[in-house]
XYZ file of C-alpha atoms in Angstrom:
655
model
C 48.010 -13.090 77.695
C 51.280 -14.439 76.196
C 49.825 -14.036 72.622
C 48.931 -10.395 73.451
C 52.413 -9.695 74.687
C 53.982 -11.261 71.658
C 51.677 -9.245 69.397
C 52.505 -6.081 71.268
C 56.239 -6.670 71.001
C 55.868 -7.266 67.248
C 54.030 -3.975 66.806
C 56.536 -2.122 68.874
C 59.308 -3.349 66.704
C 57.352 -2.386 63.561
C 56.528 1.009 64.821
C 60.062 1.668 65.948
C 61.278 0.785 62.461
C 58.689 3.119 60.780
C 59.565 5.972 63.134
C 63.288 5.497 62.554
C 62.918 5.519 58.815
C 62.848 9.375 58.583
C 65.963 9.726 60.720
C 67.821 7.053 58.817
C 66.722 8.513 55.512
C 68.129 11.965 56.317
C 71.700 10.653 55.813
C 72.949 11.116 52.274
C 74.187 7.920 50.714
C 78.001 8.231 50.738
C 80.269 7.111 47.931
C 83.586 5.344 48.565
C 85.898 7.498 50.707
C 88.324 8.044 47.832
C 85.685 9.731 45.790
C 85.919 13.491 45.124
C 82.165 13.911 45.665
C 82.391 12.744 49.287
C 83.019 16.374 50.438
C 80.782 19.361 49.552
C 82.416 21.943 47.395
C 83.834 24.908 49.252
C 81.696 27.995 48.586
C 81.987 31.735 48.586
C 79.120 34.147 48.895
C 78.519 37.750 47.765
C 75.400 39.767 48.572
C 73.922 42.563 46.439
C 70.945 44.643 47.630
C 68.157 44.814 45.007
C 64.951 46.646 44.513
C 61.714 45.098 43.358
C 62.329 46.619 39.942
C 65.810 45.067 39.683
C 64.467 41.707 40.634
C 61.740 41.906 37.965
C 64.325 43.031 35.414
C 66.506 40.055 36.427
C 63.736 37.557 35.829
C 62.615 39.144 32.541
C 66.154 39.108 31.200
C 66.552 35.436 32.109
C 63.411 34.489 30.290
C 64.486 36.438 27.213
C 67.959 34.749 27.388
C 66.250 31.326 27.395
C 64.215 32.232 24.336
C 67.230 33.695 22.499
C 69.309 30.685 23.315
C 72.577 32.667 23.131
C 75.876 31.721 24.959
C 76.536 35.091 26.578
C 74.308 36.643 29.275
C 73.753 40.251 28.347
C 72.821 42.147 31.576
C 73.772 45.359 33.233
C 76.651 45.097 35.683
C 74.364 45.679 38.646
C 72.484 42.462 37.705
C 75.564 40.294 37.378
C 77.752 38.719 40.057
C 80.314 41.161 41.593
C 83.677 41.293 39.856
C 85.586 42.655 42.871
C 87.375 40.053 44.860
C 86.555 41.831 48.046
C 82.904 41.300 47.568
C 83.320 37.572 48.047
C 83.895 35.838 51.352
C 84.064 32.111 52.255
C 80.947 30.706 53.811
C 80.297 27.575 55.811
C 77.347 25.813 54.261
C 74.516 25.307 54.863
C 73.407 28.940 54.926
C 70.225 29.489 56.975
C 68.405 32.500 58.242
C 65.712 31.601 60.848
C 62.158 32.772 60.546
C 61.482 36.365 61.487
C 58.906 37.386 64.017
C 56.483 38.574 61.372
C 54.530 36.416 58.927
C 55.118 38.869 56.025
C 58.327 40.829 55.498
C 57.339 44.376 54.229
C 58.186 44.753 50.528
C 59.685 48.167 51.247
C 62.759 46.531 52.818
C 63.640 45.303 49.305
C 65.491 42.174 48.289
C 68.973 40.862 48.230
C 70.657 38.562 45.623
C 72.866 36.051 47.233
C 75.531 34.733 44.903
C 77.065 31.411 45.860
C 80.237 30.642 43.957
C 81.881 27.195 43.630
C 84.685 26.054 41.293
C 85.010 22.999 39.090
C 88.774 22.231 39.100
C 90.627 22.039 35.773
C 91.724 18.827 34.225
C 88.647 16.779 35.218
C 87.683 14.489 32.400
C 84.732 12.778 34.017
C 81.365 14.663 33.379
C 80.558 16.914 36.297
C 77.186 18.036 37.881
C 75.872 20.422 40.503
C 73.619 19.019 43.203
C 71.794 21.163 45.841
C 69.576 19.083 48.245
C 67.430 21.829 49.652
C 66.589 25.445 48.645
C 64.097 27.683 50.435
C 64.422 30.985 48.376
C 62.913 32.636 45.397
C 63.572 31.032 41.998
C 67.161 29.895 41.546
C 69.448 30.493 38.550
C 72.879 28.979 37.821
C 75.573 30.869 35.850
C 78.876 29.791 34.500
C 81.900 32.001 33.708
C 82.840 32.030 30.002
C 86.480 31.994 28.896
C 86.213 35.753 27.823
C 85.066 36.805 31.323
C 81.347 36.960 30.597
C 78.612 34.795 32.031
C 76.488 32.059 30.523
C 73.071 30.979 31.850
C 72.946 27.282 32.689
C 69.612 27.115 34.617
C 66.541 29.372 35.103
C 64.268 27.730 37.682
C 61.365 30.245 37.427
C 59.048 27.611 35.914
C 59.466 25.421 39.108
C 59.773 28.170 41.717
C 56.626 27.174 43.606
C 57.942 23.575 43.965
C 61.579 24.435 44.434
C 61.517 24.010 48.238
C 60.558 20.338 47.901
C 62.489 19.698 44.689
C 66.316 19.211 45.052
C 68.416 20.749 42.334
C 70.601 18.746 39.945
C 72.317 20.176 36.912
C 74.781 18.692 34.433
C 77.795 21.068 34.091
C 79.834 21.840 30.933
C 83.491 20.808 30.785
C 85.886 22.816 32.973
C 88.581 23.068 30.383
C 92.147 23.900 31.203
C 91.292 26.916 33.306
C 88.597 25.316 35.468
C 85.016 26.577 35.666
C 83.512 29.055 38.058
C 79.784 28.244 38.848
C 77.559 30.783 40.582
C 74.219 29.908 42.074
C 72.042 33.054 42.122
C 69.337 32.971 44.916
C 67.202 36.109 45.492
C 65.502 36.376 48.828
C 63.379 39.149 50.586
C 65.668 41.298 52.739
C 65.633 40.111 56.359
C 63.421 37.059 55.554
C 63.957 33.403 56.181
C 65.951 31.383 53.706
C 67.737 28.073 53.695
C 70.502 26.958 51.298
C 72.114 23.505 51.785
C 75.598 22.526 50.929
C 76.524 22.729 47.249
C 77.850 19.461 45.750
C 80.044 19.486 42.628
C 81.261 16.081 41.438
C 80.857 13.233 39.027
C 77.556 13.377 37.286
C 76.693 9.710 37.735
C 77.293 9.869 41.539
C 75.385 13.026 42.099
C 72.486 11.963 39.927
C 71.917 8.904 42.114
C 71.945 11.103 45.169
C 69.429 13.481 43.444
C 67.169 10.590 42.486
C 67.284 9.154 46.042
C 66.413 12.530 47.567
C 63.628 13.080 45.136
C 62.147 9.635 46.076
C 62.482 10.210 49.742
C 61.387 13.881 49.745
C 58.650 13.779 47.125
C 57.925 10.301 45.776
C 57.390 8.454 48.994
C 55.223 11.106 50.657
C 53.101 11.158 47.521
C 52.680 7.359 47.652
C 51.917 7.493 51.377
C 49.282 10.251 50.734
C 47.638 8.401 47.908
C 47.540 5.168 49.923
C 45.909 6.943 52.826
C 43.391 8.495 50.421
C 42.396 5.021 49.171
C 42.125 3.736 52.791
C 40.059 6.825 53.699
C 37.675 6.300 50.768
C 37.263 2.671 51.902
C 36.549 3.790 55.473
C 34.087 6.405 54.270
C 32.087 3.721 52.360
C 31.959 1.640 55.553
C 30.861 4.653 57.565
C 28.143 5.520 55.054
C 26.731 1.993 55.413
C 27.135 1.924 59.262
C 26.680 5.472 60.597
C 26.782 4.274 64.181
C 30.484 3.232 63.761
C 32.091 6.661 64.198
C 35.649 5.283 63.879
C 35.248 4.783 60.174
C 34.095 8.321 59.684
C 36.965 9.651 61.796
C 39.496 7.523 59.876
C 38.174 8.958 56.615
C 38.508 12.530 58.080
C 42.139 11.818 59.031
C 42.912 10.631 55.552
C 41.080 13.653 53.986
C 42.970 16.113 56.247
C 46.239 14.510 55.352
C 45.525 14.759 51.732
C 44.985 18.551 52.161
C 48.140 18.740 54.269
C 50.191 17.289 51.340
C 48.639 19.093 48.424
C 51.966 20.766 47.732
C 53.456 17.328 46.894
C 51.254 16.722 43.864
C 49.499 19.985 43.030
C 51.053 23.186 41.653
C 50.635 26.209 43.836
C 48.329 29.072 42.719
C 50.085 31.840 40.647
C 48.524 34.727 42.544
C 49.866 35.899 45.884
C 46.414 35.786 47.418
C 45.970 32.254 46.196
C 49.280 31.205 47.659
C 48.510 32.681 50.996
C 45.224 30.687 51.262
C 46.926 27.605 49.785
C 49.603 27.627 52.448
C 47.082 28.413 55.147
C 45.039 25.339 54.188
C 48.081 23.029 54.088
C 49.451 24.258 57.446
C 46.122 24.400 59.188
C 45.128 20.961 58.013
C 47.915 19.428 60.114
C 46.178 20.543 63.292
C 43.003 18.778 61.942
C 44.950 15.639 61.099
C 46.150 15.551 64.787
C 42.750 16.390 66.123
C 40.885 13.723 64.136
C 43.588 11.184 64.945
C 43.176 11.812 68.630
C 39.335 11.598 68.399
C 39.769 8.369 66.566
C 41.999 6.924 69.226
C 39.783 8.199 72.133
C 36.888 6.075 70.622
C 38.732 3.009 71.766
C 38.745 4.039 75.413
C 35.946 2.646 77.660
C 35.057 6.123 78.938
C 34.650 9.184 76.665
C 36.632 12.197 77.653
C 34.077 14.666 76.339
C 35.517 17.721 78.117
C 38.959 16.995 76.611
C 37.527 16.375 73.155
C 35.643 19.710 73.252
C 38.763 21.557 74.387
C 40.876 20.084 71.592
C 38.278 20.918 68.937
C 37.910 24.500 70.247
C 41.695 25.053 70.202
C 42.017 23.733 66.679
C 39.075 25.806 65.407
C 40.425 28.889 67.044
C 43.907 28.672 65.654
C 42.547 27.821 62.193
C 40.476 31.009 62.254
C 43.070 33.246 63.784
C 45.758 32.122 61.312
C 43.713 32.940 58.258
C 45.596 35.409 55.926
C 43.053 38.167 56.871
C 44.551 39.655 60.028
C 47.476 39.510 62.470
C 49.958 39.686 59.658
C 52.622 40.881 62.072
C 52.727 37.389 63.690
C 54.487 34.363 62.126
C 51.309 32.233 61.679
C 53.249 29.119 60.606
C 55.038 28.895 63.917
C 51.719 29.644 65.726
C 49.898 26.948 63.759
C 52.486 24.345 64.416
C 52.912 25.437 68.062
C 49.215 24.859 68.731
C 49.286 21.583 66.783
C 52.161 20.451 69.006
C 50.296 21.397 72.091
C 47.090 19.535 70.959
C 49.222 16.556 70.110
C 51.058 16.537 73.422
C 47.977 16.985 75.630
C 45.903 14.452 73.700
C 48.657 11.854 73.438
C 49.487 12.298 77.126
C 45.834 11.747 78.064
C 45.736 8.737 75.771
C 48.815 7.254 77.528
C 47.087 7.573 80.851
C 43.932 5.858 79.461
C 46.065 3.075 77.905
C 47.885 2.456 81.185
C 44.646 2.454 83.267
C 42.514 0.291 80.916
C 45.356 -1.940 79.823
C 44.001 -1.679 76.243
C 46.428 -3.177 73.601
C 44.958 -1.052 70.799
C 45.445 2.161 72.777
C 48.959 1.333 73.796
C 49.982 0.697 70.217
C 48.377 3.951 69.015
C 49.952 5.897 71.868
C 53.419 4.684 70.912
C 52.847 5.572 67.250
C 51.532 9.010 68.185
C 54.375 9.755 70.550
C 56.734 8.986 67.714
C 54.639 11.305 65.435
C 54.967 14.117 67.938
C 58.697 13.696 68.091
C 59.021 13.702 64.290
C 56.732 16.685 64.158
C 59.070 18.580 66.500
C 61.892 17.725 64.095
C 59.911 19.004 61.076
C 58.977 22.218 63.018
C 62.667 22.870 63.659
C 63.479 22.315 59.952
C 60.586 24.473 58.843
C 61.488 27.359 61.129
C 65.171 27.068 60.361
C 66.120 26.281 63.978
C 68.118 23.076 63.179
C 68.798 20.363 60.557
C 68.513 22.703 57.532
C 69.372 19.925 55.092
C 66.906 17.422 56.396
C 63.615 16.781 54.692
C 60.293 16.398 56.522
C 59.609 12.999 58.146
C 56.051 13.549 59.259
C 54.688 11.518 56.201
C 56.605 8.441 57.399
C 55.400 8.958 61.010
C 51.820 9.399 59.770
C 52.134 6.042 57.939
C 53.062 4.423 61.310
C 50.155 6.142 62.993
C 47.730 4.934 60.344
C 49.102 1.421 60.569
C 48.391 1.522 64.328
C 44.866 2.696 63.537
C 44.458 -0.179 61.098
C 45.653 -2.542 63.787
C 43.123 -1.130 66.235
C 40.258 -1.480 63.701
C 41.288 -5.024 62.885
C 41.424 -5.952 66.597
C 38.019 -4.511 67.123
C 36.659 -6.255 64.111
C 38.136 -9.633 65.216
C 36.676 -9.088 68.796
C 33.266 -8.307 67.275
C 33.417 -11.362 65.077
C 34.410 -13.588 68.023
C 31.558 -12.141 70.078
C 29.115 -12.710 67.213
C 30.411 -16.239 66.844
C 29.835 -17.004 70.500
C 26.328 -15.567 70.317
C 25.654 -17.537 67.103
C 26.867 -20.647 68.728
C 24.342 -20.249 71.546
C 21.666 -19.365 69.073
C 22.600 -22.400 66.995
C 22.021 -24.678 69.887
C 18.622 -23.173 70.547
C 17.853 -23.358 66.880
C 18.819 -26.959 66.651
C 16.388 -27.804 69.374
C 13.656 -25.864 67.747
C 14.502 -27.396 64.321
C 14.084 -30.901 65.730
C 10.592 -29.943 66.982
C 9.656 -28.294 63.665
C 10.999 -31.283 61.681
C 8.597 -33.563 63.507
C 5.711 -31.199 62.949
C 6.681 -30.757 59.307
C 6.701 -34.467 58.771
C 3.213 -34.562 60.110
C 2.121 -31.674 57.909
C 3.680 -33.260 54.810
C 1.851 -36.515 55.441
C -1.430 -34.577 55.915
C -0.780 -32.626 52.694
C 0.018 -35.785 50.775
C -3.209 -37.448 52.036
C -5.086 -34.228 51.108
C -3.601 -34.119 47.682
C -4.447 -37.791 47.058
C -8.007 -37.191 48.185
C -8.377 -34.131 45.876
C -6.925 -36.037 42.904
C -9.265 -38.966 43.606
C -12.268 -36.634 43.836
C -11.289 -34.924 40.545
C -10.896 -38.206 38.717
C -14.129 -39.521 40.085
C -16.020 -36.330 39.233
C -14.554 -36.316 35.704
C -15.452 -39.973 35.174
C -18.931 -39.470 36.607
C -19.622 -36.552 34.323
C -18.100 -38.117 31.273
C -17.692 -41.856 31.295
C -20.418 -42.473 33.869
C -23.002 -40.235 32.081
C -22.284 -42.002 28.721
C -22.593 -45.505 30.162
C -25.824 -44.620 32.029
C -27.395 -43.170 28.933
C -26.442 -46.309 26.818
C -27.755 -48.620 29.577
C -31.149 -46.858 29.570
C -31.368 -46.881 25.802
C -30.489 -50.634 25.693
C -33.086 -51.502 28.291
C -35.703 -49.536 26.340
C -34.598 -51.122 23.155
C -34.185 -47.725 21.398
C -30.486 -48.195 20.546
C -29.065 -50.379 17.812
C -26.164 -52.792 18.183
C -23.859 -50.516 16.167
C -24.749 -47.485 18.228
C -24.032 -49.368 21.461
C -20.681 -50.425 20.067
C -19.955 -46.816 19.219
C -20.931 -45.556 22.646
C -18.814 -48.221 24.339
C -15.870 -47.354 22.094
C -16.203 -43.635 23.079
C -16.328 -44.688 26.737
C -13.155 -46.694 26.327
C -11.451 -43.778 24.607
C -12.616 -41.468 27.353
C -11.227 -43.840 29.999
C -7.920 -44.040 28.196
C -7.874 -40.236 27.952
C -8.189 -39.811 31.748
C -5.466 -42.456 32.259
C -3.143 -40.677 29.707
C -3.591 -37.319 31.516
C -2.244 -38.871 34.747
C 0.934 -40.000 33.064
C 3.984 -37.691 33.825
C 4.721 -35.735 30.544
C 7.260 -33.181 32.074
C 5.262 -30.188 30.800
C 5.794 -31.486 27.205
C 2.729 -30.813 25.013
C 4.149 -32.742 22.028
C 4.473 -35.974 24.131
C 0.929 -35.592 25.248
C -0.399 -35.274 21.677
C 1.762 -38.198 20.608
C 0.080 -40.358 23.294
C -3.357 -39.221 22.085
C -2.394 -40.121 18.390
C -1.355 -43.571 19.564
C -4.696 -44.053 21.413
C -7.007 -42.673 18.647
C -5.104 -43.778 15.550
C -7.011 -47.071 15.013
C -10.399 -45.390 15.569
C -9.515 -42.760 12.886
C -8.444 -45.456 10.541
C -11.707 -47.433 11.054
C -13.684 -44.196 10.412
C -11.923 -43.781 7.046
C -9.789 -40.740 8.038
C -6.189 -40.313 7.114
C -4.175 -38.402 9.704
C -1.487 -35.892 8.500
C 0.843 -35.354 11.411
C 2.521 -31.977 11.135
C 3.638 -31.588 14.717
C 6.839 -29.533 15.412
C 8.769 -29.222 18.628
C 7.286 -26.872 21.204
C 8.858 -25.357 24.334
C 7.959 -26.844 27.718
C 4.822 -25.319 29.325
C 5.655 -24.935 33.009
C 2.003 -24.817 34.018
C 1.001 -28.026 32.237
C -0.136 -30.372 34.980
C -2.539 -33.454 34.870
C -5.755 -31.388 35.088
C -4.526 -29.059 32.350
C -3.378 -32.121 30.251
C -6.904 -33.594 30.490
C -8.481 -30.375 29.241
C -6.120 -30.337 26.256
C -6.853 -34.003 25.460
C -10.617 -33.601 25.749
C -10.448 -30.557 23.432
C -8.469 -32.529 20.798
C -10.636 -35.599 21.275
C -13.875 -33.532 20.769
C -12.385 -31.907 17.657
C -11.519 -35.357 16.130
C -14.915 -36.856 17.064
C -16.679 -33.928 15.309
C -14.559 -34.673 12.195
C -15.564 -38.359 12.394
C -19.250 -37.777 12.978
C -20.164 -34.601 11.028
C -17.473 -33.446 8.591
C -17.687 -36.205 5.967
C -13.898 -35.740 5.489
C -11.250 -38.050 4.123
C -8.132 -36.289 5.647
C -7.496 -34.590 8.883
C -4.332 -32.661 9.746
C -2.825 -32.044 13.152
C -0.544 -29.062 13.328
C 1.585 -27.425 16.107
C 3.519 -24.164 15.907
C 5.514 -21.932 18.268
C 4.749 -18.232 18.011
C 7.008 -16.766 20.735
C 4.765 -16.054 23.628
C 2.147 -18.731 22.790
C 1.918 -22.108 21.049
C -0.802 -23.187 18.662
C -2.560 -26.478 17.996
C -4.643 -26.796 14.925
C -7.057 -29.492 13.744
C -7.892 -29.078 9.957
C -10.092 -31.318 7.797
C -11.114 -31.296 4.085
C -14.781 -32.036 4.924
C -18.053 -30.308 3.931
C -17.696 -27.459 6.422
C -20.482 -25.240 7.536
C -21.735 -21.650 7.714
C -20.665 -20.003 11.068
C -23.389 -17.328 10.658
C -26.334 -19.761 10.535
C -25.220 -22.720 12.584
C -26.406 -22.793 16.247
C -23.595 -23.156 18.859
C -24.378 -26.335 20.798
C -23.286 -27.443 24.149
C -20.181 -29.118 22.677
C -18.645 -25.909 21.295
C -19.498 -23.985 24.514
C -17.787 -26.789 26.557
C -14.727 -26.484 24.312
C -14.576 -22.724 24.768
C -14.757 -23.015 28.553
C -12.038 -25.594 28.555
C -9.786 -23.246 26.522
C -10.421 -20.351 28.896
C -9.627 -22.605 31.861
C -6.278 -23.231 30.230
C -5.656 -19.424 29.798
C -5.876 -19.827 26.070
C -8.173 -19.017 23.181
C -10.236 -21.258 20.884
C -11.128 -20.277 17.332
C -13.168 -22.222 14.716
C -13.019 -21.206 11.028
C -15.249 -22.955 8.420
C -17.212 -22.389 5.269
C -19.385 -24.747 3.283
C -17.289 -26.921 0.899
C -13.925 -25.837 2.306
C -13.571 -27.851 5.491
C -13.110 -26.790 9.034
C -10.185 -25.595 11.007
C -10.081 -25.469 14.808
C -7.171 -23.513 16.455
C -6.206 -23.614 20.117
C -3.727 -21.046 21.319
C -1.992 -21.674 24.702
C 0.409 -19.322 26.489
C 3.980 -20.371 27.217
C 4.029 -18.552 30.511
C 0.674 -18.371 32.191
C -0.031 -15.705 34.762
C -0.606 -16.952 38.259
C 1.191 -20.242 37.556
C 4.012 -21.187 39.933
């Protein structure tokens, strides 16, 4: 319990810090009190009513001026700041007009150009700049009064109009000279529509540039980073959900991240150029906030012991209804932005309140942490709604990205706690299973020991039977035939010696096949050469040993080794008895998928077409087939004989 309390206190401090970040960040970093940039520049305002045609002519003229790159702005007097002193009046900045009751202000009401004039005092040697933290108007332009009384264009922000509301304005200014410098910020707005213009700061370029950079990071850079981070986390959660469909929390986490990405498209995607495209773009970004809140609530509700299905259906129905009603197809007389955010606030308040009740009843740490984070998000969302509607804090930027980060951190904490709990439960179950398994293993080990002993005895019996059968068919048969012939007196002494020598060779062959050769065919042939070398020498044959290294044959076991040795022994015996040869050559070669053993002699040879295949050749062919190989005999009269045995490196069916 003490560990849980400590963990909860830590998370509370962390969430408090995350939720306070937007409020702390709203304060501009102040320079030293003695600095001139510590106070916003006093401003005057003049208002000129314009038609749509005048506004279009203004924009076209500014674009032409930028292409011509001339110093003087050549425009009709009705498109320039008023010259009469009575047209100007002091204004307390920021200048804000709250949102009207309608979503679209009729174009027939026209437009108004709002001219904001500030002055750079004379005699300032330090480079000056203009800094405007927040502008919610049509595209801004900045003009400077020339010494001859004309106007010079310093900035035309038409290229960045669609991002102007989230991009603070910073502009280096020309030197004021001895007369000072009048700067006019021209901001067109629809007549009677919402607009927001923050204080205008004129001061040292280095100081204001730092403020501008700080504002860009807090207003654009950090929200972009938070959005991209959540997208990565959402993609990871989606992969988990695709692998485990029964875990709905991962799918809901991915939906929260996806909805938040749509909500923040304006931070990293340029808005559409067409009016219709902009309407749908803003509808998607505003409506997606309700889906962010809905999916976040559904995610949190999955951690409660009892499902509030009626509440969930009600929240889903409310969000779907407001998303459909707020489409830019109907009800254009209603301010849909306020409607969307109002429904979102209601959904968030009802859902978070119910979560708080569940967290209190069930004493669930995960729910409590999420409720604290979501209450903070609701509070920050109220702040952002006030900024968006122009009700309060006109110079603040939106803090919901930071509050969303805190909410997502609370979600990650909940997922981590559930994962740890699941792991601990699995570990406990595994511990019990391990005890049962150990008991079964001890029984199985005793049974396996008995089986291994039985298998060993069976293997020994089979090997003994194989050796006995082989000796009976080979060595036993030869000795019995020799014994009968000696008893009958039909075999000479030399013939008896030859038979006994063959029996001895055959016995050695069987013994050699039992020696471990490690699947090495060359070692097996080398042993045979050692055994038969003297006999070949007595028979008058010179052995040419052309044996090259061969790859190991995984399937070469003692029974297979005996087949190979008998094949080679039979081939050499045939050379000794029938070939009338003086030389015999043993050759090995590796041909990729198979190896080859050849026995070649320079004897008399024979005609393969006329000779009858005896039992010896048929026996050799059967042995080769048993090895999975092929046996071939090539011979012609007067040109010797060549026997070739081809064996596969990898034999099918061999383990």
